[in-house]
Amino acid sequence: MTPLLIILAAIVLLAIGYMTYGKWLSKEWGVDANRTTPAIELEDGVDYVAAPPQVLMGHHFSSIAGAGPINGPIQASVFGWVPVFLWCVIGGIFFGGVHDYGALFASVRHGGKSIGEVIGDSMGDRTKKLFTIFALLVLILVIASFVNVVAGTFSTAADAGQSGIVSNPNGNQTTAMISALFILLAIVYGILTNKVGMKTGPATIIGIIGIIVAIIIGMNVGIAVGRTPWIIVIGLYITIASLIPVWIMLQPRDYLSSFLLYAMMVVAVVGIVVAAFTGTAEFQIPTFTGFKNEKLGYMFPTLFITVACGACSGFHSLVSTGTSSKQLDNETHAQAIGYGSMLIESALGVISLIAVGMVFSKYTAGEFGSPAVAFASGIATMFGADTSSVYKTIYSLLTLAVSVFALTSLDTGTRLSRFMFTELFLNEGEASYKDAKGIRALLAHPLFGTVFMVLVGCILGGLSLSQIWGLFGAANQLLAGLALMSVAAWLGDIGRNNKMFFFPMAFMLIATLTSLIITIINKFKGMAAGTLTGPMWGHWFQLVFAIAMVVLALILVKEGLGHFSKQKKA
């Protein structure tokens, strides 16, 4: 019964947080239902396109979820279930929810501009440039990490003797086919709702039927292609997807994908109930294993870096201020989309914790290739033995769902890169690359920034460097601390309550800077002792990247503290 009590407690606490703390935040910040949003005021048919709240919810949730709330809590489960549960719930309500909602609201009040523009409004152009550079470094890691993940879940081994369209596909070939069909389905949905004029309800029914058909086809016919060709295809796809109007691909694809994620969560909760009353699986995670783990190190700062999207994630602020703020049709919907999506993701983090708990002994023994595999196996185990047809079906569908969401985060991240890369080379008063002069006109061009970020991300992702993942966690959480700082500064400037940001901001900055400094020290020690394994340039890459992020972050923190000091004196 322990897993059932855990998920019920999480749902109740998160629901209470949404209805009380979330509502209070809306009141304190002055959310206004009668104020025109950028999606309507600046509508351009490409990036600024108002979306029905349920469609935008699907896009936002799919984009921020990815594989993060699955991988993080599972990796952190070695500290015991209580620390992970508490951080997912408390972190979601008081850290991640405030971060996501605040970033979305601030961007809406800044014409749908990025978090860099928000910080620039308060602290000046120099600070904006530094923050944008920091965010772009994080986005390079996002693209590299997810290119690596997606290519790995799509590719067929070189020695498999298969290529092209194949029957009786394996899991990767099935995932590749269904993902490709999802893209076509999204285009059809976008045309039906934006050009034909079909209402969201009927189009959604058609879309869900299309999802079922795509899954059936993918289970019987797959795509067999090696890893390198897939990286090239993925690079071309995300380049095109980031440049075309959001209604063609981004909105419909993420909205339809969200139904897979909702279904995945429902199946997981049903499995928890089944296991509680039938005893098909046993929850194996200890309550608490201690403050230090042999592989991960000390619980502080490791737990708060590793759980990431299950409690608080800097990438969410980029999504909130990059795409979601340009599609919000009414300010009052920001609470559900910004704050609500984060709390649902925290619930998914708790579900992931329970899932790995059902196969914890196998997980710690290294029997699973990735946390995503442990997640799928743990939930499927609740329904029966791993030899049963029910287990195999659920396992396959859950693995598919995880892969689909890694791809949604990837194409959203690429579009965010385009926005921020352009903003980096525009001066105050310049609306687009057309207003820039000389070399800046080229650098600010959407195509240039997109191609540059995709090329760098795909090259790093293609190298499969394990160092990328280590950097991504700390850099992502450090970005969260800086995003909290930027929104707090802006709220203070306009005379609104910003005190709810200070503790989450300080905690995230301290935890992540500590993690990066530990990484830097360990790299220097390993290089001096000659104990590092793998390509040395990879370790140098991680070292230089970590140092650059620490330096940039410290400069930004200094600027922030100076700004808060001026606000206090005023």
Short mmCIF file of N, CA, C and O in Angstrom, two decimals, residues 369-493:
data_model
loop_
_atom_site.label_atom_id
_atom_site.label_comp_id
_atom_site.label_asym_id
_atom_site.label_seq_id
_atom_site.Cartn_x
_atom_site.Cartn_y
_atom_site.Cartn_z
N GLY A 369 19.40 -0.31 -19.14
CA GLY A 369 20.32 0.54 -19.89
C GLY A 369 20.15 2.02 -19.60
O GLY A 369 21.07 2.81 -19.79
N SER A 370 18.98 2.42 -19.14
CA SER A 370 18.71 3.83 -18.86
C SER A 370 17.56 3.93 -17.86
O SER A 370 16.79 2.98 -17.68
N PRO A 371 17.41 5.09 -17.19
CA PRO A 371 16.27 5.28 -16.29
C PRO A 371 14.93 5.12 -16.99
O PRO A 371 13.96 4.64 -16.39
N ALA A 372 14.85 5.52 -18.26
CA ALA A 372 13.59 5.40 -19.00
C ALA A 372 13.17 3.94 -19.13
O ALA A 372 11.98 3.61 -19.05
N VAL A 373 14.14 3.05 -19.32
CA VAL A 373 13.84 1.62 -19.40
C VAL A 373 13.36 1.11 -18.04
O VAL A 373 12.41 0.31 -17.96
N ALA A 374 14.00 1.56 -16.98
CA ALA A 374 13.57 1.17 -15.63
C ALA A 374 12.16 1.66 -15.35
O ALA A 374 11.35 0.95 -14.72
N PHE A 375 11.84 2.86 -15.81
CA PHE A 375 10.50 3.44 -15.64
C PHE A 375 9.45 2.56 -16.32
O PHE A 375 8.44 2.18 -15.71
N ALA A 376 9.68 2.24 -17.58
CA ALA A 376 8.73 1.42 -18.33
C ALA A 376 8.59 0.04 -17.72
O ALA A 376 7.48 -0.49 -17.58
N SER A 377 9.70 -0.55 -17.31
CA SER A 377 9.67 -1.88 -16.71
C SER A 377 8.95 -1.87 -15.37
O SER A 377 8.17 -2.78 -15.07
N GLY A 378 9.19 -0.81 -14.57
CA GLY A 378 8.56 -0.73 -13.26
C GLY A 378 7.05 -0.64 -13.33
O GLY A 378 6.34 -1.33 -12.59
N ILE A 379 6.55 0.19 -14.24
CA ILE A 379 5.10 0.32 -14.38
C ILE A 379 4.50 -0.96 -14.97
O ILE A 379 3.45 -1.44 -14.51
N ALA A 380 5.15 -1.51 -15.98
CA ALA A 380 4.64 -2.74 -16.59
C ALA A 380 4.62 -3.89 -15.59
O ALA A 380 3.71 -4.74 -15.63
N THR A 381 5.59 -3.90 -14.68
CA THR A 381 5.66 -4.95 -13.65
C THR A 381 4.43 -4.95 -12.75
O THR A 381 4.03 -5.99 -12.22
N MET A 382 3.83 -3.77 -12.55
CA MET A 382 2.65 -3.68 -11.69
C MET A 382 1.47 -4.45 -12.27
O MET A 382 0.55 -4.83 -11.54
N PHE A 383 1.50 -4.68 -13.58
CA PHE A 383 0.38 -5.36 -14.24
C PHE A 383 0.60 -6.86 -14.41
O PHE A 383 -0.34 -7.58 -14.76
N GLY A 384 1.81 -7.33 -14.20
CA GLY A 384 2.05 -8.76 -14.34
C GLY A 384 3.51 -9.07 -14.57
O GLY A 384 4.37 -8.18 -14.65
N ALA A 385 3.83 -10.35 -14.71
CA ALA A 385 5.20 -10.81 -14.90
C ALA A 385 5.75 -10.34 -16.24
O ALA A 385 4.99 -10.08 -17.19
N ASP A 386 7.08 -10.24 -16.32
CA ASP A 386 7.69 -9.72 -17.54
C ASP A 386 7.60 -10.67 -18.73
O ASP A 386 8.07 -10.35 -19.83
N THR A 387 7.01 -11.82 -18.52
CA THR A 387 6.79 -12.75 -19.64
C THR A 387 5.39 -12.63 -20.23
O THR A 387 5.09 -13.23 -21.26
N SER A 388 4.52 -11.86 -19.57
CA SER A 388 3.13 -11.75 -20.01
C SER A 388 2.99 -10.79 -21.18
O SER A 388 3.80 -9.88 -21.36
N SER A 389 1.95 -10.96 -21.96
CA SER A 389 1.69 -10.08 -23.11
C SER A 389 1.29 -8.68 -22.64
O SER A 389 1.61 -7.69 -23.30
N VAL A 390 0.60 -8.59 -21.49
CA VAL A 390 0.22 -7.29 -20.95
C VAL A 390 1.47 -6.48 -20.61
O VAL A 390 1.57 -5.28 -20.92
N TYR A 391 2.43 -7.13 -19.97
CA TYR A 391 3.68 -6.47 -19.61
C TYR A 391 4.37 -5.94 -20.86
O TYR A 391 4.79 -4.78 -20.91
N LYS A 392 4.49 -6.78 -21.87
CA LYS A 392 5.21 -6.40 -23.09
C LYS A 392 4.54 -5.23 -23.81
O LYS A 392 5.21 -4.32 -24.30
N THR A 393 3.20 -5.24 -23.84
CA THR A 393 2.47 -4.17 -24.51
C THR A 393 2.66 -2.83 -23.78
O THR A 393 2.97 -1.80 -24.40
N ILE A 394 2.47 -2.86 -22.47
CA ILE A 394 2.59 -1.63 -21.68
C ILE A 394 4.03 -1.12 -21.72
O ILE A 394 4.28 0.08 -21.86
N TYR A 395 4.98 -2.03 -21.63
CA TYR A 395 6.39 -1.65 -21.68
C TYR A 395 6.71 -0.93 -23.00
O TYR A 395 7.36 0.12 -23.00
N SER A 396 6.24 -1.46 -24.10
CA SER A 396 6.52 -0.87 -25.42
C SER A 396 5.90 0.52 -25.55
O SER A 396 6.52 1.46 -26.04
N LEU A 397 4.64 0.65 -25.09
CA LEU A 397 3.95 1.93 -25.21
C LEU A 397 4.60 3.00 -24.32
O LEU A 397 4.70 4.17 -24.72
N LEU A 398 5.04 2.62 -23.14
CA LEU A 398 5.68 3.58 -22.24
C LEU A 398 7.03 4.01 -22.78
O LEU A 398 7.40 5.19 -22.68
N THR A 399 7.79 3.10 -23.33
CA THR A 399 9.07 3.45 -23.94
C THR A 399 8.86 4.41 -25.08
O THR A 399 9.61 5.38 -25.26
N LEU A 400 7.82 4.17 -25.87
CA LEU A 400 7.48 5.07 -26.98
C LEU A 400 7.16 6.46 -26.46
O LEU A 400 7.65 7.46 -27.00
N ALA A 401 6.34 6.55 -25.42
CA ALA A 401 5.93 7.85 -24.89
C ALA A 401 7.13 8.67 -24.44
O ALA A 401 7.22 9.87 -24.72
N VAL A 402 8.07 8.03 -23.75
CA VAL A 402 9.27 8.74 -23.29
C VAL A 402 10.05 9.29 -24.48
O VAL A 402 10.53 10.42 -24.46
N SER A 403 10.19 8.49 -25.53
CA SER A 403 10.94 8.91 -26.71
C SER A 403 10.26 10.08 -27.42
O SER A 403 10.92 11.02 -27.87
N VAL A 404 8.95 10.03 -27.51
CA VAL A 404 8.19 11.10 -28.18
C VAL A 404 8.42 12.43 -27.48
O VAL A 404 8.61 13.47 -28.12
N PHE A 405 8.47 12.40 -26.15
CA PHE A 405 8.61 13.66 -25.41
C PHE A 405 10.02 14.20 -25.43
O PHE A 405 10.23 15.40 -25.29
N ALA A 406 11.00 13.33 -25.61
CA ALA A 406 12.36 13.82 -25.80
C ALA A 406 12.44 14.63 -27.08
O ALA A 406 13.11 15.67 -27.15
N LEU A 407 11.73 14.21 -28.12
CA LEU A 407 11.73 14.91 -29.40
C LEU A 407 10.99 16.24 -29.30
O LEU A 407 11.40 17.24 -29.91
N THR A 408 9.89 16.31 -28.53
CA THR A 408 9.16 17.57 -28.39
C THR A 408 10.02 18.62 -27.70
O THR A 408 10.01 19.79 -28.07
N SER A 409 10.76 18.21 -26.68
CA SER A 409 11.66 19.14 -25.99
C SER A 409 12.76 19.61 -26.92
O SER A 409 13.22 20.76 -26.86
N LEU A 410 13.20 18.74 -27.81
CA LEU A 410 14.28 19.06 -28.74
C LEU A 410 13.85 20.13 -29.74
O LEU A 410 14.57 21.12 -29.94
N ASP A 411 12.69 19.97 -30.38
CA ASP A 411 12.32 20.98 -31.38
C ASP A 411 11.90 22.30 -30.73
O ASP A 411 12.11 23.37 -31.28
N THR A 412 11.34 22.23 -29.51
CA THR A 412 11.06 23.47 -28.79
C THR A 412 12.35 24.17 -28.42
O THR A 412 12.48 25.40 -28.57
N GLY A 413 13.34 23.41 -27.93
CA GLY A 413 14.62 24.00 -27.56
C GLY A 413 15.31 24.68 -28.72
O GLY A 413 15.96 25.72 -28.56
N THR A 414 15.16 24.13 -29.92
CA THR A 414 15.78 24.73 -31.10
C THR A 414 15.12 26.06 -31.45
O THR A 414 15.79 27.03 -31.80
N ARG A 415 13.80 26.12 -31.35
CA ARG A 415 13.10 27.39 -31.61
C ARG A 415 13.50 28.44 -30.58
O ARG A 415 13.69 29.62 -30.92
N LEU A 416 13.66 28.02 -29.34
CA LEU A 416 14.10 28.95 -28.30
C LEU A 416 15.49 29.49 -28.62
O LEU A 416 15.79 30.67 -28.40
N SER A 417 16.35 28.62 -29.14
CA SER A 417 17.70 29.04 -29.53
C SER A 417 17.64 30.13 -30.59
O SER A 417 18.41 31.10 -30.56
N ARG A 418 16.73 29.97 -31.53
CA ARG A 418 16.58 30.97 -32.60
C ARG A 418 16.20 32.33 -32.02
O ARG A 418 16.79 33.36 -32.39
N PHE A 419 15.23 32.33 -31.11
CA PHE A 419 14.80 33.59 -30.50
C PHE A 419 15.96 34.29 -29.79
O PHE A 419 16.22 35.47 -29.99
N MET A 420 16.66 33.53 -28.94
CA MET A 420 17.67 34.14 -28.08
C MET A 420 18.93 34.50 -28.86
O MET A 420 19.59 35.49 -28.55
N PHE A 421 19.26 33.71 -29.87
CA PHE A 421 20.43 34.03 -30.70
C PHE A 421 20.19 35.35 -31.43
O PHE A 421 21.09 36.19 -31.53
N THR A 422 18.99 35.55 -31.93
CA THR A 422 18.66 36.80 -32.61
C THR A 422 18.72 37.97 -31.64
O THR A 422 19.29 39.02 -31.95
N GLU A 423 18.12 37.81 -30.46
CA GLU A 423 18.10 38.88 -29.46
C GLU A 423 19.50 39.30 -29.04
O GLU A 423 19.74 40.46 -28.72
N LEU A 424 20.44 38.34 -29.06
CA LEU A 424 21.80 38.63 -28.62
C LEU A 424 22.47 39.70 -29.48
O LEU A 424 23.28 40.49 -28.98
N PHE A 425 22.11 39.76 -30.76
CA PHE A 425 22.79 40.67 -31.69
C PHE A 425 21.95 41.88 -32.09
O PHE A 425 22.31 42.62 -33.00
N LEU A 426 20.83 42.06 -31.41
CA LEU A 426 20.00 43.24 -31.66
C LEU A 426 20.25 44.29 -30.59
O LEU A 426 20.33 43.97 -29.40
N ASN A 427 20.35 45.53 -30.99
CA ASN A 427 20.49 46.62 -30.03
C ASN A 427 19.11 47.12 -29.60
O ASN A 427 18.10 46.79 -30.22
N GLU A 428 19.11 47.91 -28.56
CA GLU A 428 17.84 48.44 -28.05
C GLU A 428 17.13 49.23 -29.14
O GLU A 428 17.74 50.06 -29.83
N GLY A 429 15.85 48.94 -29.31
CA GLY A 429 15.05 49.62 -30.31
C GLY A 429 14.96 48.91 -31.64
O GLY A 429 14.16 49.29 -32.50
N GLU A 430 15.76 47.86 -31.82
CA GLU A 430 15.73 47.07 -33.05
C GLU A 430 14.80 45.89 -32.88
O GLU A 430 14.99 45.06 -31.99
N ALA A 431 13.78 45.80 -33.72
CA ALA A 431 12.75 44.76 -33.57
C ALA A 431 13.15 43.44 -34.21
O ALA A 431 12.74 42.38 -33.75
N SER A 432 13.92 43.47 -35.30
CA SER A 432 14.31 42.25 -35.99
C SER A 432 15.65 42.44 -36.68
O SER A 432 16.23 43.54 -36.66
N TYR A 433 16.13 41.39 -37.33
CA TYR A 433 17.41 41.46 -38.03
C TYR A 433 17.39 42.50 -39.15
O TYR A 433 18.43 43.02 -39.55
N LYS A 434 16.21 42.81 -39.64
CA LYS A 434 16.08 43.80 -40.72
C LYS A 434 16.47 45.20 -40.25
O LYS A 434 16.83 46.06 -41.06
N ASP A 435 16.39 45.42 -38.92
CA ASP A 435 16.74 46.73 -38.38
C ASP A 435 18.23 46.84 -38.04
O ASP A 435 18.74 47.94 -37.81
N ALA A 436 18.92 45.70 -37.97
CA ALA A 436 20.33 45.69 -37.61
C ALA A 436 21.20 46.12 -38.79
O ALA A 436 20.78 46.05 -39.95
N LYS A 437 22.44 46.51 -38.48
CA LYS A 437 23.36 46.98 -39.51
C LYS A 437 24.60 46.09 -39.58
O LYS A 437 25.03 45.52 -38.59
N GLY A 438 25.19 45.99 -40.77
CA GLY A 438 26.45 45.30 -40.96
C GLY A 438 26.39 43.82 -40.61
O GLY A 438 25.40 43.13 -40.92
N ILE A 439 27.44 43.36 -39.93
CA ILE A 439 27.54 41.93 -39.59
C ILE A 439 26.44 41.50 -38.65
O ILE A 439 26.02 40.33 -38.65
N ARG A 440 25.92 42.44 -37.84
CA ARG A 440 24.85 42.08 -36.91
C ARG A 440 23.59 41.65 -37.64
O ARG A 440 22.82 40.83 -37.14
N ALA A 441 23.35 42.18 -38.82
CA ALA A 441 22.17 41.79 -39.60
C ALA A 441 22.25 40.32 -39.99
O ALA A 441 21.23 39.62 -40.01
N LEU A 442 23.47 39.86 -40.29
CA LEU A 442 23.65 38.44 -40.62
C LEU A 442 23.53 37.57 -39.38
O LEU A 442 22.82 36.56 -39.38
N LEU A 443 24.22 37.98 -38.31
CA LEU A 443 24.21 37.17 -37.08
C LEU A 443 22.82 37.09 -36.46
O LEU A 443 22.48 36.08 -35.84
N ALA A 444 22.03 38.14 -36.61
CA ALA A 444 20.69 38.16 -36.02
C ALA A 444 19.65 37.48 -36.91
O ALA A 444 18.51 37.31 -36.48
N HIS A 445 20.03 37.09 -38.12
CA HIS A 445 19.08 36.44 -39.03
C HIS A 445 18.64 35.10 -38.43
O HIS A 445 19.48 34.31 -37.98
N PRO A 446 17.34 34.81 -38.40
CA PRO A 446 16.84 33.56 -37.80
C PRO A 446 17.50 32.31 -38.36
O PRO A 446 17.78 31.37 -37.61
N LEU A 447 17.77 32.28 -39.65
CA LEU A 447 18.36 31.10 -40.27
C LEU A 447 19.79 30.88 -39.78
O LEU A 447 20.19 29.74 -39.49
N PHE A 448 20.55 31.97 -39.64
CA PHE A 448 21.94 31.84 -39.20
C PHE A 448 22.00 31.25 -37.78
O PHE A 448 22.74 30.30 -37.52
N GLY A 449 21.24 31.84 -36.87
CA GLY A 449 21.26 31.36 -35.48
C GLY A 449 20.80 29.93 -35.36
O GLY A 449 21.37 29.13 -34.61
N THR A 450 19.75 29.58 -36.11
CA THR A 450 19.22 28.22 -36.05
C THR A 450 20.25 27.20 -36.53
O THR A 450 20.52 26.20 -35.87
N VAL A 451 20.84 27.47 -37.70
CA VAL A 451 21.81 26.54 -38.28
C VAL A 451 23.03 26.41 -37.37
O VAL A 451 23.55 25.30 -37.15
N PHE A 452 23.50 27.52 -36.83
CA PHE A 452 24.66 27.48 -35.95
C PHE A 452 24.40 26.61 -34.72
O PHE A 452 25.19 25.72 -34.38
N MET A 453 23.28 26.84 -34.04
CA MET A 453 22.97 26.09 -32.82
C MET A 453 22.74 24.60 -33.11
O MET A 453 23.15 23.72 -32.35
N VAL A 454 22.06 24.33 -34.23
CA VAL A 454 21.79 22.93 -34.60
C VAL A 454 23.09 22.20 -34.92
O VAL A 454 23.30 21.06 -34.50
N LEU A 455 23.98 22.84 -35.68
CA LEU A 455 25.25 22.21 -36.04
C LEU A 455 26.08 21.88 -34.80
O LEU A 455 26.56 20.75 -34.64
N VAL A 456 26.23 22.85 -33.91
CA VAL A 456 27.02 22.62 -32.70
C VAL A 456 26.37 21.54 -31.83
O VAL A 456 27.04 20.62 -31.34
N GLY A 457 25.05 21.64 -31.65
CA GLY A 457 24.34 20.66 -30.82
C GLY A 457 24.42 19.26 -31.39
O GLY A 457 24.64 18.29 -30.65
N CYS A 458 24.25 19.12 -32.71
CA CYS A 458 24.28 17.79 -33.33
C CYS A 458 25.68 17.19 -33.30
O CYS A 458 25.84 15.97 -33.12
N ILE A 459 26.71 18.02 -33.47
CA ILE A 459 28.08 17.51 -33.40
C ILE A 459 28.37 16.98 -32.01
O ILE A 459 28.89 15.87 -31.84
N LEU A 460 28.02 17.75 -30.98
CA LEU A 460 28.25 17.30 -29.61
C LEU A 460 27.39 16.09 -29.28
O LEU A 460 27.84 15.14 -28.63
N GLY A 461 26.13 16.10 -29.74
CA GLY A 461 25.25 14.97 -29.48
C GLY A 461 25.73 13.72 -30.19
O GLY A 461 25.63 12.61 -29.65
N GLY A 462 26.28 13.89 -31.37
CA GLY A 462 26.79 12.75 -32.12
C GLY A 462 27.99 12.10 -31.48
O GLY A 462 28.25 10.91 -31.68
N LEU A 463 28.73 12.87 -30.68
CA LEU A 463 29.90 12.32 -30.01
C LEU A 463 29.54 11.47 -28.79
O LEU A 463 30.38 10.77 -28.24
N SER A 464 28.29 11.57 -28.33
CA SER A 464 27.79 10.79 -27.19
C SER A 464 28.64 10.98 -25.94
O SER A 464 28.90 10.04 -25.19
N LEU A 465 29.13 12.19 -25.74
CA LEU A 465 29.97 12.44 -24.57
C LEU A 465 29.16 12.34 -23.28
O LEU A 465 28.16 13.02 -23.12
N SER A 466 29.58 11.50 -22.37
CA SER A 466 28.89 11.38 -21.09
C SER A 466 28.97 12.69 -20.31
O SER A 466 28.12 12.99 -19.47
N GLN A 467 30.01 13.51 -20.60
CA GLN A 467 30.18 14.77 -19.89
C GLN A 467 29.03 15.74 -20.15
O GLN A 467 28.77 16.62 -19.34
N ILE A 468 28.36 15.59 -21.28
CA ILE A 468 27.26 16.51 -21.61
C ILE A 468 26.17 16.42 -20.56
O ILE A 468 25.65 17.42 -20.08
N TRP A 469 25.81 15.19 -20.18
CA TRP A 469 24.75 15.02 -19.20
C TRP A 469 25.13 15.60 -17.84
O TRP A 469 24.32 16.22 -17.16
N GLY A 470 26.41 15.38 -17.45
CA GLY A 470 26.86 15.92 -16.17
C GLY A 470 26.77 17.42 -16.12
O GLY A 470 26.41 18.01 -15.10
N LEU A 471 27.11 18.07 -17.23
CA LEU A 471 27.03 19.52 -17.29
C LEU A 471 25.60 20.02 -17.36
O LEU A 471 25.25 21.04 -16.77
N PHE A 472 24.76 19.31 -18.10
CA PHE A 472 23.39 19.77 -18.33
C PHE A 472 22.62 19.96 -17.02
O PHE A 472 21.95 20.97 -16.85
N GLY A 473 22.73 18.99 -16.10
CA GLY A 473 21.97 19.08 -14.86
C GLY A 473 22.30 20.34 -14.07
O GLY A 473 21.40 21.11 -13.69
N ALA A 474 23.59 20.59 -13.83
CA ALA A 474 23.98 21.75 -13.04
C ALA A 474 23.69 23.05 -13.78
O ALA A 474 23.20 24.02 -13.19
N ALA A 475 23.99 23.10 -15.09
CA ALA A 475 23.75 24.31 -15.87
C ALA A 475 22.26 24.64 -15.92
O ALA A 475 21.86 25.81 -15.81
N ASN A 476 21.44 23.63 -16.07
CA ASN A 476 20.00 23.81 -16.13
C ASN A 476 19.46 24.40 -14.83
O ASN A 476 18.64 25.33 -14.83
N GLN A 477 19.92 23.86 -13.70
CA GLN A 477 19.44 24.35 -12.41
C GLN A 477 19.99 25.73 -12.08
O GLN A 477 19.34 26.53 -11.41
N LEU A 478 21.21 26.00 -12.53
CA LEU A 478 21.78 27.33 -12.33
C LEU A 478 20.97 28.37 -13.12
O LEU A 478 20.73 29.48 -12.64
N LEU A 479 20.55 27.99 -14.31
CA LEU A 479 19.69 28.86 -15.10
C LEU A 479 18.39 29.17 -14.35
O LEU A 479 17.88 30.30 -14.41
N ALA A 480 17.86 28.17 -13.62
CA ALA A 480 16.63 28.39 -12.84
C ALA A 480 16.85 29.47 -11.79
O ALA A 480 16.00 30.35 -11.59
N GLY A 481 17.99 29.41 -11.09
CA GLY A 481 18.28 30.43 -10.09
C GLY A 481 18.38 31.81 -10.69
O GLY A 481 17.87 32.80 -10.12
N LEU A 482 19.00 31.92 -11.86
CA LEU A 482 19.14 33.21 -12.52
C LEU A 482 17.80 33.72 -13.06
O LEU A 482 17.53 34.92 -13.05
N ALA A 483 16.96 32.80 -13.54
CA ALA A 483 15.63 33.20 -14.02
C ALA A 483 14.78 33.70 -12.85
O ALA A 483 14.05 34.70 -12.99
N LEU A 484 14.86 33.03 -11.71
CA LEU A 484 14.15 33.50 -10.51
C LEU A 484 14.61 34.91 -10.14
O LEU A 484 13.80 35.77 -9.78
N MET A 485 15.90 35.13 -10.24
CA MET A 485 16.46 36.45 -9.93
C MET A 485 15.93 37.52 -10.88
O MET A 485 15.56 38.63 -10.47
N SER A 486 15.84 37.20 -12.17
CA SER A 486 15.40 38.21 -13.15
C SER A 486 13.94 38.59 -12.96
O SER A 486 13.58 39.77 -13.04
N VAL A 487 13.09 37.61 -12.68
CA VAL A 487 11.67 37.90 -12.47
C VAL A 487 11.47 38.68 -11.18
O VAL A 487 10.67 39.62 -11.11
N ALA A 488 12.21 38.29 -10.14
CA ALA A 488 12.12 39.01 -8.86
C ALA A 488 12.53 40.46 -9.02
O ALA A 488 11.90 41.37 -8.45
N ALA A 489 13.58 40.72 -9.81
CA ALA A 489 14.04 42.10 -10.03
C ALA A 489 12.97 42.91 -10.74
O ALA A 489 12.70 44.07 -10.36
N TRP A 490 12.35 42.33 -11.74
CA TRP A 490 11.31 43.05 -12.48
C TRP A 490 10.09 43.34 -11.61
O TRP A 490 9.56 44.46 -11.60
N LEU A 491 9.64 42.34 -10.85
CA LEU A 491 8.49 42.54 -9.97
C LEU A 491 8.76 43.64 -8.95
O LEU A 491 7.89 44.46 -8.64
N GLY A 492 9.99 43.66 -8.43
CA GLY A 492 10.36 44.71 -7.48
C GLY A 492 10.32 46.08 -8.12
O GLY A 492 9.90 47.06 -7.50
N ASP A 493 10.73 46.15 -9.38
CA ASP A 493 10.74 47.44 -10.08
C ASP A 493 9.34 48.00 -10.29
O ASP A 493 9.15 49.22 -10.28
#
